[in-house]
PDB file of C-alpha atoms in Angstrom:
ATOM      1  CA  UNK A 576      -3.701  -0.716  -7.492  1.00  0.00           C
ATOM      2  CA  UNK A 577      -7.442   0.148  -7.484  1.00  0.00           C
ATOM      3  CA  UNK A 578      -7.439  -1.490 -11.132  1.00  0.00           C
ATOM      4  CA  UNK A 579     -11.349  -3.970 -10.267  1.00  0.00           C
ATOM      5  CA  UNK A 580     -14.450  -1.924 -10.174  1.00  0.00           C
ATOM      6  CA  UNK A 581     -16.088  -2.539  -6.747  1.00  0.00           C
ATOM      7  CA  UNK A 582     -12.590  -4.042  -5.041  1.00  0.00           C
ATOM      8  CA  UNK A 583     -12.098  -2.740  -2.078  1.00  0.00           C
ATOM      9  CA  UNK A 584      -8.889  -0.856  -0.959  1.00  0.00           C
ATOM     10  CA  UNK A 585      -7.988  -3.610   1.641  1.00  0.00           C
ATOM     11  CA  UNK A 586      -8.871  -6.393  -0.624  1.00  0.00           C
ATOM     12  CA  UNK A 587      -6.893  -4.605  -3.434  1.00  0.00           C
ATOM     13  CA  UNK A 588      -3.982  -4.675  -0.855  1.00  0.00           C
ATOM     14  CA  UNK A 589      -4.613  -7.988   0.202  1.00  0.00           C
ATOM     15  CA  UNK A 590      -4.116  -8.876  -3.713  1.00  0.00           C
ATOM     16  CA  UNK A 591      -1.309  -6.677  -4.086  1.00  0.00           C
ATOM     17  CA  UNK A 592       0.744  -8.315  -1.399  1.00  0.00           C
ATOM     18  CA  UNK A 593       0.329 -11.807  -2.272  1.00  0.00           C
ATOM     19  CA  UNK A 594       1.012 -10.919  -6.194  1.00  0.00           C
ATOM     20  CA  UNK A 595       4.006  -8.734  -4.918  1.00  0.00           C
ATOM     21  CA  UNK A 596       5.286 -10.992  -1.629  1.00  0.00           C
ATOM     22  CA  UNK A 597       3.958 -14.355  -1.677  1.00  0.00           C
ATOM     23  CA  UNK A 598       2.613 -13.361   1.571  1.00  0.00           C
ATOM     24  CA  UNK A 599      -0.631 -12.392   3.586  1.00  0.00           C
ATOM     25  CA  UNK A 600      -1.498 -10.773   6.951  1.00  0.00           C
ATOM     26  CA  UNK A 601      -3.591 -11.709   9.774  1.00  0.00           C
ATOM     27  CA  UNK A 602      -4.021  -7.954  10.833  1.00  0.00           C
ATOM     28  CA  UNK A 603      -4.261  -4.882   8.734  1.00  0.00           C
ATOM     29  CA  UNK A 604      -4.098  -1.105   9.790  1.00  0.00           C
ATOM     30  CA  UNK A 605      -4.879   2.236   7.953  1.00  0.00           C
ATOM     31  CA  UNK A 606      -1.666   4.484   8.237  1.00  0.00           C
ATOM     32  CA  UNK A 607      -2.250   7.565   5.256  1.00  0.00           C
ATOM     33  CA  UNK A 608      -3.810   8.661   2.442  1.00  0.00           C
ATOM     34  CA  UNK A 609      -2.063  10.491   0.022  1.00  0.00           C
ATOM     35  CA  UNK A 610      -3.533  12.943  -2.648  1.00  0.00           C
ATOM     36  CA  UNK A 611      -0.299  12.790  -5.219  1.00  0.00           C
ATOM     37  CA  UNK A 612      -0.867  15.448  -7.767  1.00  0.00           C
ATOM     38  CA  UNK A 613      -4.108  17.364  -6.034  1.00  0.00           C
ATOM     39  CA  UNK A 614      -6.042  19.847  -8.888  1.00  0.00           C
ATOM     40  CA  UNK A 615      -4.544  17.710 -11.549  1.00  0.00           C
ATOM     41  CA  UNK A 616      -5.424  14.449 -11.417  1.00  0.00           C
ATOM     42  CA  UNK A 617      -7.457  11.863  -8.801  1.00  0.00           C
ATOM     43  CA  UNK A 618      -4.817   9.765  -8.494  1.00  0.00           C
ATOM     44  CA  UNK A 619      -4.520   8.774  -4.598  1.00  0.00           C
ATOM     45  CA  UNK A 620      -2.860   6.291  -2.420  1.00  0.00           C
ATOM     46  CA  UNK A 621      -4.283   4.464   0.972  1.00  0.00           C
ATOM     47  CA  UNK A 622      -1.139   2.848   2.431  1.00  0.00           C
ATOM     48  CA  UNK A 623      -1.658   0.343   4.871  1.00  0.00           C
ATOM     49  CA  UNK A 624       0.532  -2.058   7.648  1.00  0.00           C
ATOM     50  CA  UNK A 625       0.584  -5.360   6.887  1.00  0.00           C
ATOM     51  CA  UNK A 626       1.122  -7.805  10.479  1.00  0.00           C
ATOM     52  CA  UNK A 627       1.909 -10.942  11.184  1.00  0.00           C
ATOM     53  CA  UNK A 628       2.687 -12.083   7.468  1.00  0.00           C
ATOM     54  CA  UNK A 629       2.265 -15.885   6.385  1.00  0.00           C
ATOM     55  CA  UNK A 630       3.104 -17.189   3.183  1.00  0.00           C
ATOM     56  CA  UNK A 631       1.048 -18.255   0.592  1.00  0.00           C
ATOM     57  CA  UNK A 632       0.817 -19.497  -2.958  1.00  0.00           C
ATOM     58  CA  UNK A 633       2.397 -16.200  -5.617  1.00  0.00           C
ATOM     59  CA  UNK A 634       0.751 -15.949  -8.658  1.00  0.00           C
ATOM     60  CA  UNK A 635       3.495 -16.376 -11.525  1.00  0.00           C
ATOM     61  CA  UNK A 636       5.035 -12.880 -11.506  1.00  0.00           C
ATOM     62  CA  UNK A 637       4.460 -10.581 -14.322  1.00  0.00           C
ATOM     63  CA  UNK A 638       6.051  -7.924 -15.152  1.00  0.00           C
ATOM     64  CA  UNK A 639       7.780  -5.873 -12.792  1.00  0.00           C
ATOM     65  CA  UNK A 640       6.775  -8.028  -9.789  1.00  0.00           C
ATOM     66  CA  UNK A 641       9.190 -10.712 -11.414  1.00  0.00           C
ATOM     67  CA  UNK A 642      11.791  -8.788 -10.901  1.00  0.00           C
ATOM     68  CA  UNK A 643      10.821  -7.665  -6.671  1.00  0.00           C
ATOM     69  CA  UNK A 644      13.317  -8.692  -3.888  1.00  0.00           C
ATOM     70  CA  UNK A 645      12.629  -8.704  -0.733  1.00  0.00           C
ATOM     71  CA  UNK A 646      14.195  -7.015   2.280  1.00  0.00           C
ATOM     72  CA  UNK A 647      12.808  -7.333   5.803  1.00  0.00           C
ATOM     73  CA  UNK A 648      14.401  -4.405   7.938  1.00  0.00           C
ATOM     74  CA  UNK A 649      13.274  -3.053  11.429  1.00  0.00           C
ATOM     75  CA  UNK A 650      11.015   0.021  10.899  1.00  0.00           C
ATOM     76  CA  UNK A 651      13.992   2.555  12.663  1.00  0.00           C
ATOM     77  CA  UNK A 652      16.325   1.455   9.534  1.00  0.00           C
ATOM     78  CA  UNK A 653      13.703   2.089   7.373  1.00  0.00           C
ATOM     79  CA  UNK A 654      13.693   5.687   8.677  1.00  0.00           C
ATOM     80  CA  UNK A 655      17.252   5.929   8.717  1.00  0.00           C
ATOM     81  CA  UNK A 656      17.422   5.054   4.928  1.00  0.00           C
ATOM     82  CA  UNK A 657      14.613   7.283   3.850  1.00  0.00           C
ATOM     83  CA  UNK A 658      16.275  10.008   5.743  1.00  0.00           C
ATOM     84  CA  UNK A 659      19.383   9.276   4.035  1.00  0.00           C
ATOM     85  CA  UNK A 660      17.940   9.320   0.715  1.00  0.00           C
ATOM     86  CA  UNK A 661      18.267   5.866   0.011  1.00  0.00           C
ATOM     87  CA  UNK A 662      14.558   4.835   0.267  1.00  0.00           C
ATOM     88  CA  UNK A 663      12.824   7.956  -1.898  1.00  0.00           C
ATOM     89  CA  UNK A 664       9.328   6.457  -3.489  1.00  0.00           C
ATOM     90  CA  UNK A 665       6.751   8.814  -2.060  1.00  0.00           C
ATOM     91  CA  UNK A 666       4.018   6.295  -1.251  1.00  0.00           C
ATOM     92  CA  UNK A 667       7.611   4.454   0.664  1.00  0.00           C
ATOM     93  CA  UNK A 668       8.135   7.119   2.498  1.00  0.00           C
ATOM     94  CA  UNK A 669       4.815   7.759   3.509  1.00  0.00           C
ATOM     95  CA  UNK A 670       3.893   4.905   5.457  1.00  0.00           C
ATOM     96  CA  UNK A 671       7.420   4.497   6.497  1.00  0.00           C
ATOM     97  CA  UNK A 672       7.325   7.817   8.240  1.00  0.00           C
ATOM     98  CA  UNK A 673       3.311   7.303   9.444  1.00  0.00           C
ATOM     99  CA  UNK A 674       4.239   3.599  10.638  1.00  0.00           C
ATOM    100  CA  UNK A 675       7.337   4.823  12.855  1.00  0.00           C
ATOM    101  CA  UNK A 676       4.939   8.488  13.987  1.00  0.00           C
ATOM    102  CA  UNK A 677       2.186   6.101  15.178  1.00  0.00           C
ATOM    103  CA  UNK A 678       4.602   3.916  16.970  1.00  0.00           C
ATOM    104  CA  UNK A 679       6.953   7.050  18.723  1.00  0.00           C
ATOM    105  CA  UNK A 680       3.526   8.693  19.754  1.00  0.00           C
ATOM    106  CA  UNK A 681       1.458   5.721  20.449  1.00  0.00           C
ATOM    107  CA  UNK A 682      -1.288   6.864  18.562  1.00  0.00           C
ATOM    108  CA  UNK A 683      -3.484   3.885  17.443  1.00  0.00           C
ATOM    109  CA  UNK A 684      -3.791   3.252  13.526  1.00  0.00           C
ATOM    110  CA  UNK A 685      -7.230   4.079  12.045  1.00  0.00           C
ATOM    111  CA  UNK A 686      -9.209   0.804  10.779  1.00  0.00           C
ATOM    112  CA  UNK A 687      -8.413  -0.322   7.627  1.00  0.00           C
ATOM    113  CA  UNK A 688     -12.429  -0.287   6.713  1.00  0.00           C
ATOM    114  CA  UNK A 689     -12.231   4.086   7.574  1.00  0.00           C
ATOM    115  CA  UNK A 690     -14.385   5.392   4.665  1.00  0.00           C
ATOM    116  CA  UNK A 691     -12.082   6.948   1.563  1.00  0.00           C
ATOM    117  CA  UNK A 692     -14.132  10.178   0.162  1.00  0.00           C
ATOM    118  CA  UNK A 693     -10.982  10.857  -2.133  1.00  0.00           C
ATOM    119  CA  UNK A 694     -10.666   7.351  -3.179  1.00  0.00           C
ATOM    120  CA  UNK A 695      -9.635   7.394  -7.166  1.00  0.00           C
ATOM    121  CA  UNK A 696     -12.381   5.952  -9.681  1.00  0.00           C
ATOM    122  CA  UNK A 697     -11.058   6.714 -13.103  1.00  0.00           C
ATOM    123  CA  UNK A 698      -8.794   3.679 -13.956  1.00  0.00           C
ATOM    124  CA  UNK A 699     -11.173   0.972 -12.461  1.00  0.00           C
ATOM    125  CA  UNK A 700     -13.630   3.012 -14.311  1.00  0.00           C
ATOM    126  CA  UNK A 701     -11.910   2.727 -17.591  1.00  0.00           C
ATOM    127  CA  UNK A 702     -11.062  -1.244 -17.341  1.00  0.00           C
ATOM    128  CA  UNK A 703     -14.419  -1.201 -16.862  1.00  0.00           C
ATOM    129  CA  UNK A 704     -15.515   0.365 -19.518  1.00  0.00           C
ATOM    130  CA  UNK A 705     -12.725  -1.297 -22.117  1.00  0.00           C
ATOM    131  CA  UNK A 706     -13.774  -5.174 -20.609  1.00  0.00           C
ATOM    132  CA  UNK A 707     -10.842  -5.988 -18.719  1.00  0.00           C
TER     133      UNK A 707
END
């Protein structure tokens, strides 16, 4: 979530995954951007791969994130499952499906520092503006 003004999308990921996971990643890679509702809002998603996770220290959980469990599955059974329907978050399924396309092809991942030009601005904008 793109919620500091002047955070970066990898550092906001970087954030994201130790508040979600308890974990961090030595290696990072760019798999898709996502325009979610284009004309209608600028509300837009950069999903990235996370690799070779280590723990760390979690922030107490708040809330939704206190609720999170974690399941570690190979990437083909995470096809499998959103093919089945069981996995059906669009921002999921995204990088789920771009993860296992970049593997089958052997296409390499962009850098996770690719420049954003549809990056969304609004929300940091408004924290911003409120003082959080």
């Amino acid at each position: 979530l793109l919620d500091a003004p002047g955070e970066s999308p990898l550092d906001a990921a970087r954030r994201e995954l130790a508040e979600e996971t308890g974990f961090a990643a030595h290696r990072w890679d760019l798999l898709v951007d996502i325009a979610l509702s284009p004309g209608f809002t600028d509300e837009a998603v950069r999903v990235f791969a996370a690799r070779d996770l280590y723990p760390v220290d979690r922030p107490d959980p708040e809330h939704e994130e206190a609720d999170l469990e974690l399941h570690f599955v190979p990437v083909d059974e995470a096809v499998a499952m959103v093919l089945r329907g069981d996995i059906v978050n669009a921002t999921a399924v995204s990088g789920i499906l771009a993860l296992a396309a970049t593997r089958s092809a052997g296409l390499p991942p962009r850098s996770p520092d690719t420049a954003w030009p549809d990056r969304p601005q609004a929300f940091a904008r408004t924290r911003a503006e409120l003082g959080n």
